CSV table of C-alpha atoms in Angstrom, one decimal:
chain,number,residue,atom,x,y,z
G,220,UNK,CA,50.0,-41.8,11.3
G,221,UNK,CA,51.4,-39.5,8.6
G,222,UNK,CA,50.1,-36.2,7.9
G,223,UNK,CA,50.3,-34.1,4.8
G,224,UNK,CA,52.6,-30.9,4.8
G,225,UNK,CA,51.1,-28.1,3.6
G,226,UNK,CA,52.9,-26.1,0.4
G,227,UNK,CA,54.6,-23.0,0.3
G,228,UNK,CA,51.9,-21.0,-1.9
G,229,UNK,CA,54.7,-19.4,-4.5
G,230,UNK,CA,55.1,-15.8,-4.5
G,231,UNK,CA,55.4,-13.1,-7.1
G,232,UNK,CA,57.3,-10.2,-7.6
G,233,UNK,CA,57.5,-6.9,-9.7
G,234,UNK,CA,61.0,-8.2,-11.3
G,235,UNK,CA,58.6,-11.0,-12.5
G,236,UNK,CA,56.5,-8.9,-14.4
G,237,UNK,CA,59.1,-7.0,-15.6
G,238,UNK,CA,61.0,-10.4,-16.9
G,239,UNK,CA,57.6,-11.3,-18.5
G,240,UNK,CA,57.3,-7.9,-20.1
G,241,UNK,CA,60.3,-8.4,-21.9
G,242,UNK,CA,59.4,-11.6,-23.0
G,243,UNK,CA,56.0,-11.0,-24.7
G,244,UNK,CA,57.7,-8.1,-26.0
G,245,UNK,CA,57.0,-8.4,-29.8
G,246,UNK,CA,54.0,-11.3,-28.5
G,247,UNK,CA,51.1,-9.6,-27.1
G,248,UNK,CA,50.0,-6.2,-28.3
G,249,UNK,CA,50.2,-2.9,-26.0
G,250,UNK,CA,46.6,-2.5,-26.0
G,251,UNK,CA,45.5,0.5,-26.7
G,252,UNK,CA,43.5,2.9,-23.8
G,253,UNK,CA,39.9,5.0,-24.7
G,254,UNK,CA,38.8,7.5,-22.7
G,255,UNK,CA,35.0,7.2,-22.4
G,256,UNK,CA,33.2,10.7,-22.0
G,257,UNK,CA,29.9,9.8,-21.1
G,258,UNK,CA,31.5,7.8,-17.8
G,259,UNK,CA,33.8,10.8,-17.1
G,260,UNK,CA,30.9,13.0,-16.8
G,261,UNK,CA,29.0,10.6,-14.7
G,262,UNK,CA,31.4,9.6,-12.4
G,263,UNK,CA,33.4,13.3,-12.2
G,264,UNK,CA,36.6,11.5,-12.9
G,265,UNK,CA,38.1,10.8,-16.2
G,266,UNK,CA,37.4,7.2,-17.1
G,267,UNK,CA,40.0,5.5,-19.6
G,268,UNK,CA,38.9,2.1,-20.8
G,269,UNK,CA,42.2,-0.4,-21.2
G,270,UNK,CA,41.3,-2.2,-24.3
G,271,UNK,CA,42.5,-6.2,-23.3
G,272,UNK,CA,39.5,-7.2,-25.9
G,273,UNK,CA,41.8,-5.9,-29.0
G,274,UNK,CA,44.4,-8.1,-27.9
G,275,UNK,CA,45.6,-11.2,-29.7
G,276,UNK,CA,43.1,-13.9,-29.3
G,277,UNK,CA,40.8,-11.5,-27.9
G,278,UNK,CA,41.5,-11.3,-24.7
G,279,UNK,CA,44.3,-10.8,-22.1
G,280,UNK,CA,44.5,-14.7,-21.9
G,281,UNK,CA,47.7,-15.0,-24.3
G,282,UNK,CA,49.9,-13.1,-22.1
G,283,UNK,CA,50.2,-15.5,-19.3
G,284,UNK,CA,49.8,-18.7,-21.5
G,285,UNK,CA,52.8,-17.3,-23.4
G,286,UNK,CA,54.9,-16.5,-20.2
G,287,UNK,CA,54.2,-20.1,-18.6
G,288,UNK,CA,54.5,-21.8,-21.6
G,289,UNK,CA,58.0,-20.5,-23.1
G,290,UNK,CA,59.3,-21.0,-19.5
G,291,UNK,CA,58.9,-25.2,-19.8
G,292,UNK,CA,62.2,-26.9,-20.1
G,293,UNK,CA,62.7,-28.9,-23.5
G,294,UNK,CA,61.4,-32.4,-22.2
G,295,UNK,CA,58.7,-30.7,-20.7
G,296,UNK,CA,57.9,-28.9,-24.2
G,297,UNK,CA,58.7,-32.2,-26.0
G,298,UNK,CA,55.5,-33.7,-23.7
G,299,UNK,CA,53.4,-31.1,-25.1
G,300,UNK,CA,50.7,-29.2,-23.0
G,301,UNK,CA,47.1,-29.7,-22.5
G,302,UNK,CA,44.6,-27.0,-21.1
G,303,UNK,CA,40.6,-27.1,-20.5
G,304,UNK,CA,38.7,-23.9,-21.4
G,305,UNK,CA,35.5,-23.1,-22.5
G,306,UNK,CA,37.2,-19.9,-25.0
G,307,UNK,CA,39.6,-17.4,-23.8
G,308,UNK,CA,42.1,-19.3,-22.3
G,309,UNK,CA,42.0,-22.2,-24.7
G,310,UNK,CA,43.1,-19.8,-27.7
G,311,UNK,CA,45.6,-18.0,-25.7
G,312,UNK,CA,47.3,-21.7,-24.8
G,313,UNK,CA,46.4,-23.0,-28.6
G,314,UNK,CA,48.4,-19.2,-29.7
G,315,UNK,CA,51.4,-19.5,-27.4
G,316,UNK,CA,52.3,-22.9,-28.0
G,317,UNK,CA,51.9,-22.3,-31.9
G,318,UNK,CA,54.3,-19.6,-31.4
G,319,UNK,CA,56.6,-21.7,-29.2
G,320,UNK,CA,56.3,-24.8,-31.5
G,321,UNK,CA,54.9,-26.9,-28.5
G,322,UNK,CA,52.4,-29.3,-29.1
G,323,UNK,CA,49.0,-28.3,-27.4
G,324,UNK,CA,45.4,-30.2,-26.9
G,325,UNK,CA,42.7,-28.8,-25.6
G,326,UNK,CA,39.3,-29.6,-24.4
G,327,UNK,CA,36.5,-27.5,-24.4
G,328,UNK,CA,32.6,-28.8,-23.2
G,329,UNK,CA,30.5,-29.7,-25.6
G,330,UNK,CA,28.2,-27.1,-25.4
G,331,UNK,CA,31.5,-24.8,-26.3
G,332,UNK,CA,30.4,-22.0,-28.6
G,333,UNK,CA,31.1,-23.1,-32.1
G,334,UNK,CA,33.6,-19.8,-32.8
G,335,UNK,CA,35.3,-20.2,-30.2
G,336,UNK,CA,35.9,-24.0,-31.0
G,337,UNK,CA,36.7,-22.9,-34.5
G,338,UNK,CA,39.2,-20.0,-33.5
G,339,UNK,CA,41.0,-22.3,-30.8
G,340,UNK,CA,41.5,-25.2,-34.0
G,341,UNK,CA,42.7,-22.6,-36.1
G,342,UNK,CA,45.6,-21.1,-33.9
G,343,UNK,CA,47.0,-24.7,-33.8
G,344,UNK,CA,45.3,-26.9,-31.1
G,345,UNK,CA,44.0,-30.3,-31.2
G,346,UNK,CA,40.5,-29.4,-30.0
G,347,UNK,CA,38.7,-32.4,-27.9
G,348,UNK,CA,35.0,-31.7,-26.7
G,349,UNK,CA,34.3,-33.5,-23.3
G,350,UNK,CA,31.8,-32.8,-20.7
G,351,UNK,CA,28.7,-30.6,-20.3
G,352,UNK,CA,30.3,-28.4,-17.4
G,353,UNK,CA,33.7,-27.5,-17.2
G,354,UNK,CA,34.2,-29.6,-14.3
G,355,UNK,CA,33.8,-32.3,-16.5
G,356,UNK,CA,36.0,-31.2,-18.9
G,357,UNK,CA,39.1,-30.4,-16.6
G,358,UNK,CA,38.8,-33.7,-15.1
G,359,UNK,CA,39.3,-35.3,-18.4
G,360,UNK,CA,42.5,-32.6,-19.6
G,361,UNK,CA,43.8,-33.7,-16.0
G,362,UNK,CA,43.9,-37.3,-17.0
G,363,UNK,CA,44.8,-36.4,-20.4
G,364,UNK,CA,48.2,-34.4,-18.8
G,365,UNK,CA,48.5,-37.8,-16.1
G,366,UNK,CA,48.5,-40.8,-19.0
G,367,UNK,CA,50.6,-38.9,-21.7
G,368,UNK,CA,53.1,-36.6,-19.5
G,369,UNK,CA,51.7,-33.6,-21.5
G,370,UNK,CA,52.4,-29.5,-19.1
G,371,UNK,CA,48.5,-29.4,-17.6
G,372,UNK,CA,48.3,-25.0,-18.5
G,373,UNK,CA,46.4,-23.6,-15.4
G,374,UNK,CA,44.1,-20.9,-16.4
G,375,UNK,CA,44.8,-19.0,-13.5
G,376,UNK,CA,46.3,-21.0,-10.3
G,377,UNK,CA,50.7,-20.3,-11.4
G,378,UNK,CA,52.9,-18.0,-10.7
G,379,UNK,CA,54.3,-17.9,-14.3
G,380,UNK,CA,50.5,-17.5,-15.5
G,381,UNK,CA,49.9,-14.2,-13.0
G,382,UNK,CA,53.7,-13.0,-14.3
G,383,UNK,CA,52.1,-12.3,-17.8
G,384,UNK,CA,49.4,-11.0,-16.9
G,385,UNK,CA,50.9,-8.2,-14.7
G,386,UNK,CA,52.2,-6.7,-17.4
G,387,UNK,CA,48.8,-5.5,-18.0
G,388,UNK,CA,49.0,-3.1,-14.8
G,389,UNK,CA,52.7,-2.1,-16.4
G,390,UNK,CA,51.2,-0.8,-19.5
G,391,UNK,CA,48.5,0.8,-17.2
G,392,UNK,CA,51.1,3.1,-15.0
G,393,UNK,CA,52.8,3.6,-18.4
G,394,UNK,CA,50.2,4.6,-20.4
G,395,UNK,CA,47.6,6.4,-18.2
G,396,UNK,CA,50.3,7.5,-15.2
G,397,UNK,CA,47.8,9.8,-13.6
G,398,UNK,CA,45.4,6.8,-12.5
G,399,UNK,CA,44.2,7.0,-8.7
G,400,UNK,CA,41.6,3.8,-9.1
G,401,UNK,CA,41.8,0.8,-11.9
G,402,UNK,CA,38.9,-1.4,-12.2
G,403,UNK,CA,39.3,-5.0,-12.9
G,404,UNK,CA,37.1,-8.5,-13.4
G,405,UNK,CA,37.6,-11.2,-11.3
G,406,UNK,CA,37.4,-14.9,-11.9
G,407,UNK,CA,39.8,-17.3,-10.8
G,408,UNK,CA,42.0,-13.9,-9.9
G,409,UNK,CA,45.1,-14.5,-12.2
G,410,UNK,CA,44.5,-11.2,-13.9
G,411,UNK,CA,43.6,-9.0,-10.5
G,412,UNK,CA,46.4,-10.7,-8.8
G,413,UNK,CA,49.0,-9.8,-11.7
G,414,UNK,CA,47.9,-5.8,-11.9
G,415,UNK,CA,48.0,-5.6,-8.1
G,416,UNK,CA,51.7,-7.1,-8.0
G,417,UNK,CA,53.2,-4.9,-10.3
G,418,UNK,CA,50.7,-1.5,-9.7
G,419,UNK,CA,51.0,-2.0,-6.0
G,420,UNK,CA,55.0,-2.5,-6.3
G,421,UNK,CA,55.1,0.9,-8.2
G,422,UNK,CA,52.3,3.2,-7.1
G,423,UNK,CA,51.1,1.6,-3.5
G,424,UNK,CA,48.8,5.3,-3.9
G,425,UNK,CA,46.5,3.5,-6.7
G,426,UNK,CA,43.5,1.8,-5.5
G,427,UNK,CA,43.1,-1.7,-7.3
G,428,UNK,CA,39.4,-2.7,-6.7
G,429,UNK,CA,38.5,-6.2,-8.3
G,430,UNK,CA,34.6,-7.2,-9.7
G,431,UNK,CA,33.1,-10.0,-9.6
G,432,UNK,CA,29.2,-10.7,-10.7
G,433,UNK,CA,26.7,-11.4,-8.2
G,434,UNK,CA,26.2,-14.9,-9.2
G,435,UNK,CA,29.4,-16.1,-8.6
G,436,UNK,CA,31.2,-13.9,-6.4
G,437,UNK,CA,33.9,-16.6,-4.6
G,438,UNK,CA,36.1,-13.8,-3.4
G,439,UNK,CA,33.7,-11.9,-0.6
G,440,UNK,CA,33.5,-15.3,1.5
G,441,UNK,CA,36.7,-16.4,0.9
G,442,UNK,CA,38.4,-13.2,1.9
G,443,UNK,CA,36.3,-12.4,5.0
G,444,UNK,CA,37.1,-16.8,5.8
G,445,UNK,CA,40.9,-16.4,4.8
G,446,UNK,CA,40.7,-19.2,2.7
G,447,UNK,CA,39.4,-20.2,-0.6
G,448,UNK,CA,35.8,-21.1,-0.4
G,449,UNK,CA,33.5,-22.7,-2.6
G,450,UNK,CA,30.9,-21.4,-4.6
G,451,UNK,CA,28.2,-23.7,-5.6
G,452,UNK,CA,26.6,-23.6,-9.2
G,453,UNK,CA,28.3,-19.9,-10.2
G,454,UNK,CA,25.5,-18.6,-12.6
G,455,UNK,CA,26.5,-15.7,-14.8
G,456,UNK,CA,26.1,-14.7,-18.7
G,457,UNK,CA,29.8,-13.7,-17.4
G,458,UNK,CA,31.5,-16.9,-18.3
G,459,UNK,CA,34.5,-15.3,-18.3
G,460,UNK,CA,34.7,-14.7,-14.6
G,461,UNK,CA,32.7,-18.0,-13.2
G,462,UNK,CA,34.5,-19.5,-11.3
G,463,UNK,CA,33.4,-21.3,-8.1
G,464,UNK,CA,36.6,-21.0,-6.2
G,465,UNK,CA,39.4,-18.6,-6.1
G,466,UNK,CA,42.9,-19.7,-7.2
G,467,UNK,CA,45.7,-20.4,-4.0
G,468,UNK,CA,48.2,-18.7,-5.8
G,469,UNK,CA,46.1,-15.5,-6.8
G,470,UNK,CA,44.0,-15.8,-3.5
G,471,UNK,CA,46.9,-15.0,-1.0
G,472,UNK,CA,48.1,-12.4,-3.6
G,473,UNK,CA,44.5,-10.7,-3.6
G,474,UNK,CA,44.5,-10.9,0.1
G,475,UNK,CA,47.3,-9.1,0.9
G,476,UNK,CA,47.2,-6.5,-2.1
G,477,UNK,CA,43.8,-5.9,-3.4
G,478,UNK,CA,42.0,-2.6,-1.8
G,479,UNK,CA,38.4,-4.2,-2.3
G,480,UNK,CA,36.3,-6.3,-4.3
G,481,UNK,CA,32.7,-5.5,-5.1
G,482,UNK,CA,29.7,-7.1,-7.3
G,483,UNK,CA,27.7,-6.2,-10.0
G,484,UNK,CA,24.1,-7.8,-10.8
G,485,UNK,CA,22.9,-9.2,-14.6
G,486,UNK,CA,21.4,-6.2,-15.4
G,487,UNK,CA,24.5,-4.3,-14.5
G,488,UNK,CA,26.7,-6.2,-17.1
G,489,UNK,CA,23.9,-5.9,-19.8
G,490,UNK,CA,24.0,-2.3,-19.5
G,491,UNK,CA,28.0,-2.0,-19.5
G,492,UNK,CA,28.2,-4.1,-22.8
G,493,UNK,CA,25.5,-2.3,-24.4
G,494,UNK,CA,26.9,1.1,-23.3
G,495,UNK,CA,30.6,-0.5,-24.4
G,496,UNK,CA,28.8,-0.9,-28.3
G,497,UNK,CA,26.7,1.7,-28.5
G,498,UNK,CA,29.0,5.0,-27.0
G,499,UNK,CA,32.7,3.1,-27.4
G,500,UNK,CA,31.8,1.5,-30.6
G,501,UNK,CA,33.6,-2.0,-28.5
G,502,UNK,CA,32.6,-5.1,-28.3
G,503,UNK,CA,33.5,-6.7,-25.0
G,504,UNK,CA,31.9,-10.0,-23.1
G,505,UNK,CA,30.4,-9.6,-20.3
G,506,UNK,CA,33.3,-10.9,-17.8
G,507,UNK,CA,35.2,-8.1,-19.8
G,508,UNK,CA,32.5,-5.2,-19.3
G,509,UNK,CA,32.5,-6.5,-15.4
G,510,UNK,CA,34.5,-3.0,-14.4
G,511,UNK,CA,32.6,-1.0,-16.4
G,512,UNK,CA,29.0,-2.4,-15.1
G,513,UNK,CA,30.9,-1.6,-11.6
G,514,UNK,CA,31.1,2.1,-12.6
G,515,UNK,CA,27.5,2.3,-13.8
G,516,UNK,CA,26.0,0.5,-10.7
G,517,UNK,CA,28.0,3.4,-8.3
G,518,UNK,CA,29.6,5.8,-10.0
G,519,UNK,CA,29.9,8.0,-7.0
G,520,UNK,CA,32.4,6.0,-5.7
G,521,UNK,CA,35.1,7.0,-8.3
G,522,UNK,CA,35.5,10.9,-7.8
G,523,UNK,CA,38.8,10.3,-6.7
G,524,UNK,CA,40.7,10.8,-9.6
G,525,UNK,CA,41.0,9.0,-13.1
G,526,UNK,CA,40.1,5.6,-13.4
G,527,UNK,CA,41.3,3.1,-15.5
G,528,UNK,CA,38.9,-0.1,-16.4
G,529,UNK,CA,40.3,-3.2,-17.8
G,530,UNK,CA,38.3,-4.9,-20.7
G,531,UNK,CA,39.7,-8.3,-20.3
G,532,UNK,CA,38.2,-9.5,-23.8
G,533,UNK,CA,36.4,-9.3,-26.5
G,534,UNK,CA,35.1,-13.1,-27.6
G,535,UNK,CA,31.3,-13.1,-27.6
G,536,UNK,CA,29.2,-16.0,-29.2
G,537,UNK,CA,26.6,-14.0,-31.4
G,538,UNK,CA,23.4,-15.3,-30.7
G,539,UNK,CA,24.5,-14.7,-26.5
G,540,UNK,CA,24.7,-11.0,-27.5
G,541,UNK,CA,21.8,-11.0,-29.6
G,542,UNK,CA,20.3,-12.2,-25.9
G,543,UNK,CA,22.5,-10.1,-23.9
G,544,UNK,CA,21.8,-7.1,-25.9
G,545,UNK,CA,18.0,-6.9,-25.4
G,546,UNK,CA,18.4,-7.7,-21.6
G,547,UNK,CA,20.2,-5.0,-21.8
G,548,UNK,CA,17.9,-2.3,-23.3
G,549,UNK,CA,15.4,-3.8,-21.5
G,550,UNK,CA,17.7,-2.7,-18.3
G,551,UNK,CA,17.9,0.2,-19.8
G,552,UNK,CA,14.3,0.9,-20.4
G,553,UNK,CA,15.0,0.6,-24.1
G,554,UNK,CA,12.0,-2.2,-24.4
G,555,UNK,CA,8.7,-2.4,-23.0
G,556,UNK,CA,6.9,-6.0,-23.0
G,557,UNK,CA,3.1,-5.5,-22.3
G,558,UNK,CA,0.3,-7.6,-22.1
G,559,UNK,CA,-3.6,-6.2,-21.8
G,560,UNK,CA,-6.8,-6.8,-23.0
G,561,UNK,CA,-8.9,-5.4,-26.0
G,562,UNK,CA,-12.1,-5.7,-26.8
G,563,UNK,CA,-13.0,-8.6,-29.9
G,564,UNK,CA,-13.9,-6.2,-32.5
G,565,UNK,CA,-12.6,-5.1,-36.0
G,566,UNK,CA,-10.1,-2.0,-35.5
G,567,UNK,CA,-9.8,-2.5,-32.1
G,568,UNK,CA,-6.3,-3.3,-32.2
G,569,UNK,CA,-5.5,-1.0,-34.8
G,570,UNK,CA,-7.2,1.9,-32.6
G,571,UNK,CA,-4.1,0.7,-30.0
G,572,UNK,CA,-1.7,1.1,-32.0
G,573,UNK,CA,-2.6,4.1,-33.1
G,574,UNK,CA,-2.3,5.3,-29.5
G,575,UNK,CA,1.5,3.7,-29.3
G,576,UNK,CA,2.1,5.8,-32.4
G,577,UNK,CA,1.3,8.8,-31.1
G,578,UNK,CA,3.9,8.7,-28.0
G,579,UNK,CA,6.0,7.5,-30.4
G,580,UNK,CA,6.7,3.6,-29.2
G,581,UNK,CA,8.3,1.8,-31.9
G,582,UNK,CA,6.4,-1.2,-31.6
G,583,UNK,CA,8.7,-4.4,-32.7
G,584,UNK,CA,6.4,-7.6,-32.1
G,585,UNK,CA,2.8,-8.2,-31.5
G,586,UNK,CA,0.8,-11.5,-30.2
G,587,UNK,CA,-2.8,-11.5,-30.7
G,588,UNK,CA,-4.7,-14.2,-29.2
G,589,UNK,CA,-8.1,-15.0,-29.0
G,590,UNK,CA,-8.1,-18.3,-27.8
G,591,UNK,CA,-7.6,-18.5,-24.0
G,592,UNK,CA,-10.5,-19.7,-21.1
G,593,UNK,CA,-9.2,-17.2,-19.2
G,594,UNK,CA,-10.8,-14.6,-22.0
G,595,UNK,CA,-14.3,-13.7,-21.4
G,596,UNK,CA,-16.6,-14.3,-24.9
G,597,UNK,CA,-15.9,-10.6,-26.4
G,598,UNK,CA,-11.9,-9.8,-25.1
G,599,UNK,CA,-9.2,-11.0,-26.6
G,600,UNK,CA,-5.5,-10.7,-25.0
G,601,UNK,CA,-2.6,-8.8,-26.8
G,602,UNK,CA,1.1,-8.9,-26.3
G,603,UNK,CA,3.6,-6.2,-27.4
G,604,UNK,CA,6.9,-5.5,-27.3
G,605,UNK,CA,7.6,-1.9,-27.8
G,606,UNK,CA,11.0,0.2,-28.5
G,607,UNK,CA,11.0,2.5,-25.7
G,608,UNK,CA,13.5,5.6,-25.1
G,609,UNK,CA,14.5,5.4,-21.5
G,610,UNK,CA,12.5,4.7,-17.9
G,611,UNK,CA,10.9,8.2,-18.8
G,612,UNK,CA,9.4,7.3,-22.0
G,613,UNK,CA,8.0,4.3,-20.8
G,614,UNK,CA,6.3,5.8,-18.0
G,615,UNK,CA,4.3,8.0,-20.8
G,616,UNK,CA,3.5,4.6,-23.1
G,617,UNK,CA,1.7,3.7,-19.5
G,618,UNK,CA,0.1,6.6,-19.0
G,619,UNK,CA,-1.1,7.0,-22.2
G,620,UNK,CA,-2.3,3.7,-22.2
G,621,UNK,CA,-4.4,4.4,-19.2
G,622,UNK,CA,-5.5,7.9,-20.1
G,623,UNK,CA,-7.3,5.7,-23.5
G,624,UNK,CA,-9.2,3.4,-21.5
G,625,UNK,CA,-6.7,0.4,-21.3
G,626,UNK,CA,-6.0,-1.8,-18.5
G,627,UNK,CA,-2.4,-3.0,-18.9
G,628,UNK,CA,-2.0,-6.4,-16.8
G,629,UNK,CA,1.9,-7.2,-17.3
């Protein structure tokens, strides 16, 4: 009978951060940090956004790819490296190796968003689309890496990987050295896992709280297990942090190190990216705006002294934030859908939307139809969508609404 021996999980240590520090130094950017007033005055803490999204690539993703990458040895550069990622990490690994002169191929699902396919091409890698899931598509870089000898570039599961992107929680204590709390997403836990190693190395005083989104929140169960569990079908509009099963590596790092890790909902993450556009002038994805959707769901939980959130990236497919952007006002109480009944007479719908007009309700689509069996002979049903101020406003379109004789049914 044989049995398999279980492997050391590899450790990590502040000295390497510090040796990946020096070696992205004149590589990745020291990203700037933005103090953000309206979430200093709601939380009572000043709130400093670290600003990972105007990094190279987009994201914090190049720092690790870099640090694992330039530490292959020749033949293993000479193989070339392969990665699977569905955007951030495939342009930090198409970046690094460009830098490093290493040949890199990367595949990407086939429902990849076409900038992000583009961008990932143009920094140097040979982009193959495989797979609808990226399950899929990591099964076939895996085979890719096993039938050429090509460096398979782990997103998040390597020592070398969580060594770059510690330096992240370096620039943190450097820039912002007052910080009591820092805020950061949480996938696969490469990035939370780095920050904790060198903040906790440093400053063991700071609280390093990870996020993860509802939907595919892997950590909670796995830490109160003590083991990586499973998360079946992750659904977020955070694809940046789904991920259905913690990392080894980052997991035992996490463990021992992180002070806590909460959740945020959908309409949470709406409301951080629209507040991230609108008050910050950023744009950030929605695994990105994870800390700050953490801030806005409690923000009584932060009066402890200044807080530092990390926006992990930037890359954003346009048409998701055209989606994520109304779910987000709609959060917000920014947009009203409504549906009633009028009666099948000329003027009759102008004589409601002359009452919208006078609460001032912005009215931004209309559907008028007159053609249902569920209508009786002389109604006819209309659909609005209205641009509304805030919860209060919309409460007055209601009332409004009801004070004119209108029965609103949805």
């Amino acid at each position: 009978m044989s049995y398999r021996v279980p492997q050391p999980v590899p450790q990590v240590i502040l000295d390497d951060v510090r040796g990946a520090q020096k070696m992205l130094s004149g590589v990745s950017r020291v990203t700037p940090m933005e103090g953000s007033r309206h979430l200093s005055a709601l939380t009572g803490s000043p709130v400093h956004f670290k600003c990972e999204n105007l990094q190279r690539t987009g994201s914090f993703k190049l720092r690790g790819a870099y640090v694992r990458i330039a530490g292959l040895r020749p033949e293993q550069r000479a193989a070339g490296v392969v990665a699977a990622s569905a955007g951030n990490h495939a342009q930090g690994v198409a970046l690094a190796s460009s830098l490093l002169g290493v040949r890199s191929t990367v595949f990407m699902p086939v429902g990849a968003p076409l900038p992000k396919v583009a961008a990932t091409q143009e920094y140097g890698a040979d982009v193959r689309l495989h797979g609808q899931v990226v399950d899929e598509t990591l099964a076939a870089a895996q085979e890719h890496a096993d039938r050429t000898g090509a460096v398979f570039i782990h997103p998040f599961d390597h020592r070398d990987i969580i060594a770059g992107q510690g330096t992240v929680g370096l620039e943190i204590l450097e820039q912002c050295p007052e910080v009591r709390t820092i805020l950061v997403g949480i996938g696969g836990g490469g990035l939370a896992a780095g920050i904790a190693v060198a903040v906790k190395a440093l400053r063991p005083d700071v609280k390093v709280i990870g996020v993860q989104a509802a939907g595919a929140a892997a950590y909670p169960p796995s830490l109160k297990a003590g083991h990586p569990v499973s998360v079946d079908n992750p659904v977020t509009m955070a694809d940046g942090i789904r991920v259905g099963r913690p990392g080894d590596v980052p997991f035992k790092i996490i463990g021992e190190l992180l002070d806590e890790v909460r959740t945020v909902s959908e309409d949470a993450l709406s409301s951080a990216l629209l507040l991230c556009l609108e008050r910050a002038k950023l744009v950030v994805e929605p695994a990105g705006c994870s800390p700050v959707a953490a801030l806005l769901s409690e923000p009584e939980l932060y009066g402890g002294g200044p807080v530092v959130a990390v926006l992990s990236g930037g890359n954003v497919d346009p048409l998701l934030l055209q989606r994520i952007l109304r779910h987000g006002m709609a959060a917000a109480g920014r947009y009203l859908s409504l549906r009633l009944r009028v009666a099948d007479r000329p003027g009759a719908l102008a004589g409601l939307l002359a009452v919208l007009s006078v609460v001032d309700a912005n009215v931004l689509d209309v559907s008028h139809v007159r053609t249902d069996p569920r209508l009786g002979l002389t109604e006819v049903e209309v659909e609005l969508q209205l641009e509304t101020k805030g919860p209060e406003h919309c409460a007055e379109v209601a009332r409004s609404l009801h004070s004119a004789g209108y029965r609103v049914m949805g």
